[in-house]
Amino acid sequence: MKRRALVKEKRGPGAVLKELDIPTLGPKDILVQVKAAAICGTDIHIYEWDDWAAARVKPPMVFGHEFCGEVVQVGQNVTTVKPGDLVAGETHIPCGECYQCRTGDQHICQDMAILGVHTDGAFTDYLAIPEICTWRLCRDTDPEIGALYEPFGVAVHGVLRHNLASSSVVVFGCGPIGLFAISIAKTAGATQIFAVDLVEFRLDMAKKMGATVILNAAKDDVTTVIQECTGGVGADYVIELSGSPPAIKQGFNVLRNGGAVSLVGLPSEEVSLDLTKDIIYKEAKVFGSTGRHMFDTWYKTSALLETGMIDISQVITHRFKLSEYEEAFRVLVSEGREVGKVLLLP
Ligand SMILES: [Zn+2]
Ligand SMILES: [Zn+2]
């Protein structure tokens, strides 16, 4: 039996859809038939082949890491899932042996591999993943939503470390994870949710997901509006998803004294902050936040999505067949700012 797989064949832009053998399983591996996969910013880096990809990715490899599928085969020592189970995949592949892995922080393992970056990924009909990277879903989960558990979890991990009840929150960056963050803040009881972006399409989506005030950083005076709306105090929490240096600085600006920031978006350059004013005198609490905590983030993600507390279906704006990958990436690259989540379906 063969599988189709989107392969980064060589260093440089593009990718090719190829026929490959079905992977063979180790004793603790699982073979998953992919029902839906989603394209992430990471995949665009790999497809376009920028500096980020050139420093990490070693072609030839199959990329893609956000997926949902059905277990079709399990290795002899697998105990937690069985054929027929519907699963989503955790992208962190921890070593299981380092200090962090042994003390409950597998997601920041010292020797971590990332699915679809360091190992063969999910833009394919069948992929093999280690048992530790599977998350079993409710049997009636829509695979399109199942494929979004992983990026939704990024937002859960960044937002739910704070106690948001009756709080004011500013979300910088309203791409899919920013939109998820807004919906999570809303559900967690934030009473004021400011959404900041540069694109009207995204701000409209932010409103639909629960933002109470939308601010276009190109036109609106973000700092003044937030100060006014919080009685001159500033916001309790800032969730930074844009990775943009000016937005990061503005985030610290609008944070109240004693407030907390989650830094989730990845700036591609160094960012300078006035530590005295922005952090020390403010006693700001600053949290770096990467990926998902294994596995309490997944329990929270399931609790929010399986129960229908949060509906993220409207964040999906485009669906393509795997064979139409060129069009999918074209849409993301050329219209990316007006696009929500893009799915690749078998
Ligand atoms: Zn991703
Ligand atoms: Zn480790």
CSV table of N, CA, C and O in Angstrom, one decimal, residues 215-278:
chain,number,residue,atom,x,y,z
A,215,LEU,N,-9.5,47.4,17.7
A,215,LEU,CA,-8.6,48.5,17.5
A,215,LEU,C,-7.7,48.2,16.3
A,215,LEU,O,-6.9,47.2,16.3
A,216,ASN,N,-7.7,49.1,15.3
A,216,ASN,CA,-6.8,49.0,14.1
A,216,ASN,C,-5.6,49.8,14.4
A,216,ASN,O,-5.7,51.1,14.5
A,217,ALA,N,-4.5,49.2,14.7
A,217,ALA,CA,-3.3,49.9,15.1
A,217,ALA,C,-2.8,50.9,14.1
A,217,ALA,O,-2.0,51.8,14.4
A,218,ALA,N,-3.2,50.7,12.8
A,218,ALA,CA,-2.8,51.7,11.8
A,218,ALA,C,-3.6,53.0,11.9
A,218,ALA,O,-3.2,54.0,11.4
A,219,LYS,N,-4.8,52.9,12.5
A,219,LYS,CA,-5.7,54.1,12.5
A,219,LYS,C,-6.0,54.6,14.0
A,219,LYS,O,-6.1,55.8,14.2
A,220,ASP,N,-6.2,53.6,14.9
A,220,ASP,CA,-6.7,54.0,16.2
A,220,ASP,C,-5.5,54.3,17.1
A,220,ASP,O,-4.4,53.7,17.0
A,221,ASP,N,-5.7,55.1,18.1
A,221,ASP,CA,-4.7,55.3,19.2
A,221,ASP,C,-4.9,54.3,20.3
A,221,ASP,O,-5.7,54.5,21.2
A,222,VAL,N,-4.3,53.2,20.1
A,222,VAL,CA,-4.5,52.0,20.9
A,222,VAL,C,-4.3,52.3,22.4
A,222,VAL,O,-5.2,52.0,23.2
A,223,THR,N,-3.2,52.9,22.7
A,223,THR,CA,-2.9,53.2,24.1
A,223,THR,C,-3.9,54.1,24.8
A,223,THR,O,-4.4,53.8,25.9
A,224,THR,N,-4.3,55.2,24.1
A,224,THR,CA,-5.3,56.1,24.7
A,224,THR,C,-6.6,55.4,24.9
A,224,THR,O,-7.3,55.6,25.9
A,225,VAL,N,-7.1,54.7,23.9
A,225,VAL,CA,-8.4,54.0,24.0
A,225,VAL,C,-8.4,53.0,25.2
A,225,VAL,O,-9.3,53.0,26.0
A,226,ILE,N,-7.3,52.2,25.3
A,226,ILE,CA,-7.3,51.2,26.4
A,226,ILE,C,-7.2,51.9,27.7
A,226,ILE,O,-7.9,51.5,28.7
A,227,GLN,N,-6.4,53.0,27.8
A,227,GLN,CA,-6.3,53.7,29.1
A,227,GLN,C,-7.7,54.3,29.5
A,227,GLN,O,-8.2,54.1,30.6
A,228,GLU,N,-8.4,54.8,28.5
A,228,GLU,CA,-9.7,55.4,28.7
A,228,GLU,C,-10.7,54.3,29.2
A,228,GLU,O,-11.5,54.5,30.2
A,229,CYS,N,-10.7,53.2,28.5
A,229,CYS,CA,-11.7,52.2,28.8
A,229,CYS,C,-11.4,51.5,30.1
A,229,CYS,O,-12.3,50.8,30.6
A,230,THR,N,-10.2,51.6,30.6
A,230,THR,CA,-9.9,50.9,31.9
A,230,THR,C,-9.8,52.0,33.0
A,230,THR,O,-9.1,51.7,34.0
A,231,GLY,N,-10.4,53.1,32.8
A,231,GLY,CA,-10.4,54.1,33.9
A,231,GLY,C,-9.0,54.7,34.2
A,231,GLY,O,-8.7,55.0,35.3
A,232,GLY,N,-8.1,54.7,33.2
A,232,GLY,CA,-6.7,55.2,33.4
A,232,GLY,C,-5.8,54.2,34.0
A,232,GLY,O,-4.6,54.5,34.3
A,233,VAL,N,-6.3,53.0,34.3
A,233,VAL,CA,-5.5,52.0,35.0
A,233,VAL,C,-4.6,51.2,34.1
A,233,VAL,O,-3.4,50.9,34.4
A,234,GLY,N,-5.1,50.9,32.9
A,234,GLY,CA,-4.4,50.0,32.0
A,234,GLY,C,-5.0,48.6,32.1
A,234,GLY,O,-5.8,48.3,33.0
A,235,ALA,N,-4.6,47.7,31.2
A,235,ALA,CA,-5.2,46.4,31.1
A,235,ALA,C,-4.5,45.4,32.1
A,235,ALA,O,-3.4,45.5,32.4
A,236,ASP,N,-5.4,44.5,32.6
A,236,ASP,CA,-4.9,43.5,33.6
A,236,ASP,C,-3.9,42.5,32.9
A,236,ASP,O,-2.9,42.1,33.5
A,237,TYR,N,-4.2,42.1,31.6
A,237,TYR,CA,-3.5,41.1,30.9
A,237,TYR,C,-3.2,41.5,29.5
A,237,TYR,O,-4.1,42.1,28.8
A,238,VAL,N,-2.1,41.1,29.0
A,238,VAL,CA,-1.8,41.3,27.5
A,238,VAL,C,-1.4,39.9,27.0
A,238,VAL,O,-0.6,39.2,27.6
A,239,ILE,N,-2.0,39.5,25.9
A,239,ILE,CA,-1.7,38.3,25.2
A,239,ILE,C,-1.0,38.7,23.9
A,239,ILE,O,-1.7,39.2,23.0
A,240,GLU,N,0.2,38.5,23.7
A,240,GLU,CA,1.0,39.0,22.6
A,240,GLU,C,1.1,37.8,21.6
A,240,GLU,O,1.8,36.8,21.8
A,241,LEU,N,0.4,38.0,20.4
A,241,LEU,CA,0.5,36.9,19.4
A,241,LEU,C,1.0,37.4,18.1
A,241,LEU,O,1.2,36.7,17.1
A,242,SER,N,1.3,38.7,18.0
A,242,SER,CA,1.7,39.3,16.7
A,242,SER,C,3.2,39.1,16.4
A,242,SER,O,3.5,39.0,15.2
A,243,GLY,N,4.0,39.0,17.4
A,243,GLY,CA,5.4,38.9,17.2
A,243,GLY,C,6.0,40.2,16.6
A,243,GLY,O,7.2,40.2,16.3
A,244,SER,N,5.2,41.2,16.6
A,244,SER,CA,5.7,42.5,16.0
A,244,SER,C,6.3,43.3,17.1
A,244,SER,O,5.7,43.6,18.1
A,245,PRO,N,7.6,43.8,16.9
A,245,PRO,CA,8.2,44.6,17.9
A,245,PRO,C,7.4,45.8,18.4
A,245,PRO,O,7.3,46.0,19.6
A,246,PRO,N,6.9,46.6,17.5
A,246,PRO,CA,6.1,47.8,18.0
A,246,PRO,C,4.9,47.3,18.8
A,246,PRO,O,4.6,48.0,19.8
A,247,ALA,N,4.3,46.2,18.4
A,247,ALA,CA,3.1,45.7,19.2
A,247,ALA,C,3.5,45.3,20.6
A,247,ALA,O,2.9,45.5,21.6
A,248,ILE,N,4.7,44.6,20.6
A,248,ILE,CA,5.2,44.1,21.9
A,248,ILE,C,5.4,45.3,22.9
A,248,ILE,O,5.0,45.3,24.0
A,249,LYS,N,6.0,46.3,22.3
A,249,LYS,CA,6.3,47.5,23.2
A,249,LYS,C,5.0,48.2,23.6
A,249,LYS,O,4.8,48.6,24.8
A,250,GLN,N,4.0,48.2,22.7
A,250,GLN,CA,2.7,48.8,23.0
A,250,GLN,C,2.0,48.0,24.1
A,250,GLN,O,1.3,48.5,24.9
A,251,GLY,N,2.2,46.7,24.0
A,251,GLY,CA,1.6,45.8,25.0
A,251,GLY,C,2.1,46.1,26.4
A,251,GLY,O,1.2,46.2,27.3
A,252,PHE,N,3.4,46.4,26.6
A,252,PHE,CA,3.8,46.7,27.9
A,252,PHE,C,3.3,48.1,28.3
A,252,PHE,O,3.1,48.4,29.5
A,253,ASN,N,3.2,48.9,27.3
A,253,ASN,CA,2.6,50.3,27.5
A,253,ASN,C,1.2,50.3,28.1
A,253,ASN,O,0.9,51.1,29.0
A,254,VAL,N,0.4,49.4,27.6
A,254,VAL,CA,-1.0,49.4,28.0
A,254,VAL,C,-1.3,48.5,29.2
A,254,VAL,O,-2.4,48.5,29.8
A,255,LEU,N,-0.2,47.8,29.6
A,255,LEU,CA,-0.4,46.9,30.8
A,255,LEU,C,-0.5,47.7,32.1
A,255,LEU,O,0.3,48.7,32.3
A,256,ARG,N,-1.4,47.4,33.0
A,256,ARG,CA,-1.4,48.1,34.2
A,256,ARG,C,-0.3,47.7,35.1
A,256,ARG,O,0.3,46.6,35.0
A,257,ASN,N,0.0,48.5,36.1
A,257,ASN,CA,1.0,48.1,37.1
A,257,ASN,C,0.6,46.8,37.8
A,257,ASN,O,-0.6,46.6,38.2
A,258,GLY,N,1.5,45.8,37.9
A,258,GLY,CA,1.2,44.6,38.5
A,258,GLY,C,0.4,43.6,37.5
A,258,GLY,O,0.1,42.5,37.9
A,259,GLY,N,0.3,44.0,36.3
A,259,GLY,CA,-0.4,43.1,35.3
A,259,GLY,C,0.5,42.0,34.8
A,259,GLY,O,1.7,42.0,35.1
A,260,ALA,N,0.0,41.2,33.9
A,260,ALA,CA,0.8,40.1,33.4
A,260,ALA,C,0.7,40.0,31.9
A,260,ALA,O,-0.4,40.3,31.3
A,261,VAL,N,1.8,39.6,31.3
A,261,VAL,CA,1.9,39.5,29.8
A,261,VAL,C,2.2,38.0,29.5
A,261,VAL,O,3.1,37.4,30.1
A,262,SER,N,1.5,37.5,28.5
A,262,SER,CA,2.0,36.2,27.9
A,262,SER,C,2.6,36.5,26.5
A,262,SER,O,1.9,37.1,25.6
A,263,LEU,N,3.8,36.2,26.3
A,263,LEU,CA,4.5,36.4,25.0
A,263,LEU,C,4.4,35.1,24.3
A,263,LEU,O,5.0,34.1,24.7
A,264,VAL,N,3.6,35.0,23.2
A,264,VAL,CA,3.4,33.8,22.5
A,264,VAL,C,3.9,33.9,21.0
A,264,VAL,O,4.6,33.1,20.5
A,265,GLY,N,3.6,35.1,20.4
A,265,GLY,CA,4.1,35.3,19.0
A,265,GLY,C,5.6,35.4,18.9
A,265,GLY,O,6.2,35.9,19.9
A,266,LEU,N,6.2,35.0,17.8
A,266,LEU,CA,7.6,34.9,17.7
A,266,LEU,C,8.2,36.1,16.9
A,266,LEU,O,8.0,36.1,15.7
A,267,PRO,N,8.9,37.0,17.6
A,267,PRO,CA,9.5,38.1,16.8
A,267,PRO,C,10.6,37.5,16.0
A,267,PRO,O,11.4,36.7,16.5
A,268,SER,N,10.8,38.0,14.8
A,268,SER,CA,12.0,37.5,14.0
A,268,SER,C,13.2,38.3,14.2
A,268,SER,O,14.3,38.0,13.6
A,269,GLU,N,13.2,39.3,15.1
A,269,GLU,CA,14.4,40.0,15.4
A,269,GLU,C,14.4,40.3,16.9
A,269,GLU,O,13.4,40.1,17.6
A,270,GLU,N,15.5,40.9,17.4
A,270,GLU,CA,15.5,41.3,18.8
A,270,GLU,C,14.6,42.4,19.0
A,270,GLU,O,14.4,43.3,18.2
A,271,VAL,N,14.1,42.5,20.2
A,271,VAL,CA,13.1,43.6,20.6
A,271,VAL,C,13.7,44.3,21.8
A,271,VAL,O,14.1,43.7,22.8
A,272,SER,N,13.8,45.6,21.7
A,272,SER,CA,14.3,46.3,22.9
A,272,SER,C,13.1,46.9,23.7
A,272,SER,O,12.2,47.4,23.2
A,273,LEU,N,13.2,46.7,25.0
A,273,LEU,CA,12.2,47.2,25.9
A,273,LEU,C,12.9,48.1,27.0
A,273,LEU,O,14.1,47.9,27.3
A,274,ASP,N,12.1,49.0,27.5
A,274,ASP,CA,12.6,49.8,28.6
A,274,ASP,C,12.3,49.0,29.9
A,274,ASP,O,11.2,49.2,30.4
A,275,LEU,N,13.2,48.2,30.4
A,275,LEU,CA,12.9,47.3,31.5
A,275,LEU,C,12.5,48.1,32.7
A,275,LEU,O,11.6,47.6,33.5
A,276,THR,N,13.2,49.2,33.0
A,276,THR,CA,12.9,50.0,34.2
A,276,THR,C,11.4,50.4,34.2
A,276,THR,O,10.7,50.2,35.1
A,277,LYS,N,11.0,51.0,33.1
A,277,LYS,CA,9.6,51.5,33.0
A,277,LYS,C,8.6,50.4,32.8
A,277,LYS,O,7.5,50.3,33.4
A,278,ASP,N,8.9,49.5,31.8
A,278,ASP,CA,7.9,48.5,31.4
A,278,ASP,C,7.7,47.3,32.3
A,278,ASP,O,6.7,46.7,32.3
